[in-house]
Amino acid sequence: MLFYILRRFLYTLPIAIGVSLVCFALVHLAPGDPISAILPENASPQLIEEVKTAYGFDKPLPIQYLYWLGNVVSGDLGTSIMTRRAVLSEVIPAVGNTLILAACAVLIGFVVGIGLGTIAGYNSGSILDKAVTAFAITGVSVPHYWLGMVLIVLFSVNLGWLPATGMGSLGSGELPFTLDGLKHIILPAMTLAVIPAGIIARSVRATVSEVRKQDFVQTLYAKGLTSRYVFVHVAKNAAPTVLAIMGLQLAQLLGGSILVETVFAWPGTGFLLNAAIFTRDLPILQGTILVLSIFFVVTNLAVDVLQMMLDPRVKRV
Amino acid sequence: MKRQRFWGILSAVAIATLMPMHAAHAEKILRVATTLADVPLTTGQPSQGGEGARFIGITIYDGLINWDLSKEKEAAKLVPGLAESWTVDLATKTVWTFKLRPNVKFHDGSAFTADAVVWNLDKLLKRESPQFDQAQATQGATYVAPIASYRKIDDMTVEITTKAPDSVLPYLLTQVFMSSPVRWEEMGRDWAKVASKPSGTGPWILDKLVPRERAELVKNPNYWDPKRVPASDRLVLMMMPDPTTRVAALLSGQVDWVEAPPPDTVPRLKQSGMQIVTNVYPHIWPYQLSFTEDSPFKDIRVRKAANLAIDRDGLVSFLGGLAVPAKGQVNEGHPWFGKPTFEIKYDPEEAKRLMAEAGYSQDKPLKVKFLVSTAGSGQMQPLPMNEFVQENLREVGFDVEIEVMEWEALRARRRAGADAPENKGGHGLNNSWGYWDPDIGLLGPAWSVMRPPSGYNWGGYKDAEADKLAAQAKVEFDPEKQNDLLGQLHARMVDQAMWIWVVHDLNPRAMSPKVKGFVQAQSWFQDLTPVHVD
């Protein structure tokens, strides 16, 4: 298994390089210029050249890319064009904030999704099942942006129970273990949790329902096992499939959400990317996407390993 | 005895606990939601244009010359800042002498002197100086562009020489902010470290900087102008680029003030008792026109017709009253408005007549293409507004194609000039414009020598009369006479229908009813020092 993990980990390198290459090319193909956002309206050709040289944009694109890649290998993701801060010092707090939000959303989404999916799977065809399915479809279909605004209007503006935006008085990088911090995280976490909750509920429902139809479940009942013990076996058999889906959802949440983080002014990776896209802040875009792609690959790897541990039948070549 | 001791300790603990709380509650805090996604550069020359200067430039820093932002009924004027007075040598018209204000201290306690001015100009202009900072130099390039040299005469006098006679220099110097050389040394000569603990001479001191989230400023009780010592103890600037989020934050009581609420939220805000503060300011939402060989706007009849075809009152109503119809590049009542003879108004019949004279009608429409952005600084509501204008123009014989692009792409197209290959076939550019100084407002767009990329004349407008007036205004050092010349230039621009002028934004802000003391100046910049929350 160690060899497998090592090999999979090595796979992350070409994936990360591929992602960064695509990102680099896309940003340069887009209209506008990486330095246009910082140049004054009447920048002279001389100033444009000086700035390009200072920021390394005077070299051919492949050379620029190789320079960047070389620095990344030595642990330097570059410097933001807009803020002149080190990219790493921008990305790390943003990743931390997204992780905090994602952890809460995961907690809500997975608990609700697994709970409702299991109930529906055990009551296949009933009104309860239909209600859960309706919830799941709504959850999957509802636009994040819209739901976030609705929750803000309801809980912040009309009821005044929860704050509408930001991370609260603690600010970036602090864990929300204060009442103020928790209050700030509830709405964005709920918004973010709805889609994974819907997807997981549907998957769990389908898997549980499928597993319950298998012969071994009837055998277990016939042997006189109580429902509680049978449930444990059903859960164990359903786990690998559900885990794979949960892994994808987890990775997606860790990647941050541009829309949700912008609506709630939550200073995570989505918020960072949004600002970087509009200001053509190439180093920030490159650095953030690289870190996120590594995250995505590593999360998937972790899920795969977990699946193997739970179900040895899942063989990896 | 034990019981007494117990209560004594408990009281002491309670007092010790409550005292800081009491102190915290006593602090007067003003919380402002900006439209920015990140805190602008804090080291001296702020990034992010007018909003950067508004919230980080004129709060933490001063220029040699400042804006008087205390009046709402007239356009903001220049007033002495860190220089008490300035004169230009009328023989050369290039040598300026600035007498500095005595007894001014930076936030770090060091003295502001002529050495500091020279040091700051080196920071922007002298690449070989150790304090040269590319980031600040880029931001300040426009404002120091005319400067050829500078030197210290004595501790309180500085001389600046321009490359050519340039009467606009005082306007430009409002945006050249003075940072402390001592703080830069303290921070190991590292501008990145200075960013989190900058030191200027301004009425506010940066206390806390959380990138992408907020900047917290505290009042400078020793500010050199006692009338402008802040009424609030703390100013919290929050980064909220999403307009609906800002409005929700205000309605839920998270902030006291929001910049630029969307027009459709204004009724709801008013209903909740919020103040909506507006005023004209040097902003125009126009179409800059192309004068390249193949452009139909070379014909003055077509330009006038386009200006007469737009129902500006209808558009203002559509914008919830948050704009005023334009009568030219600058607003009526502005010192540079002058006396144009061509009245810009809604007169579709006259527009049709002019179009017919030029050979066009609804049956035989004139095809034109406008370049517009989806959003952007000062662009208001670009897509629905462009559709509104498109419909108006269609009714008098135009067939307008709208090419939509992202804001930075539009800026790049503007910087390239109308005759650049990428702009071929584009006859107008919908890029909102400011007129806070004569260069950007009138001289740049109307003077034929000011072509892009270093000038603002995107379309290649060339008019001998405008050129003559622009050249005269550039070297007129008497402010009254200069205003008169600029008025004549503006009248000429309007009479020639140089651009299509649509509306002036009213720069709306929404604030809680508890916010007091704000005077909205006719400026891109605003003074937050008198503002407080009751």
Short mmCIF file of C-alpha atoms in Angstrom, two decimals, chain B residues 62-68 77-86 99 101 223-225 228:
data_model
loop_
_atom_site.label_atom_id
_atom_site.label_comp_id
_atom_site.label_asym_id
_atom_site.label_seq_id
_atom_site.Cartn_x
_atom_site.Cartn_y
_atom_site.Cartn_z
CA ASP B 62 -1.10 64.41 3.12
CA GLY B 63 0.23 65.90 -0.07
CA LEU B 64 2.04 69.18 -0.34
CA ILE B 65 -1.32 70.45 -1.53
CA ASN B 66 -4.66 69.08 -0.35
CA TRP B 67 -8.27 69.26 -1.47
CA ASP B 68 -10.79 71.33 0.44
CA LYS B 77 -10.70 73.44 -4.55
CA LEU B 78 -7.01 73.16 -3.79
CA VAL B 79 -5.84 74.28 -0.35
CA PRO B 80 -2.42 74.28 1.32
CA GLY B 81 -1.45 70.91 2.72
CA LEU B 82 2.07 70.14 3.83
CA ALA B 83 3.14 73.21 1.89
CA GLU B 84 1.84 76.45 3.35
CA SER B 85 2.34 78.28 0.08
CA TRP B 86 3.75 77.82 -3.39
CA LYS B 99 7.28 76.73 1.57
CA ARG B 101 4.38 73.88 6.95
CA TYR B 223 -2.92 66.22 13.48
CA TRP B 224 -1.49 69.53 12.33
CA ASP B 225 -4.89 70.95 11.37
CA ARG B 228 -9.58 68.11 10.99
#
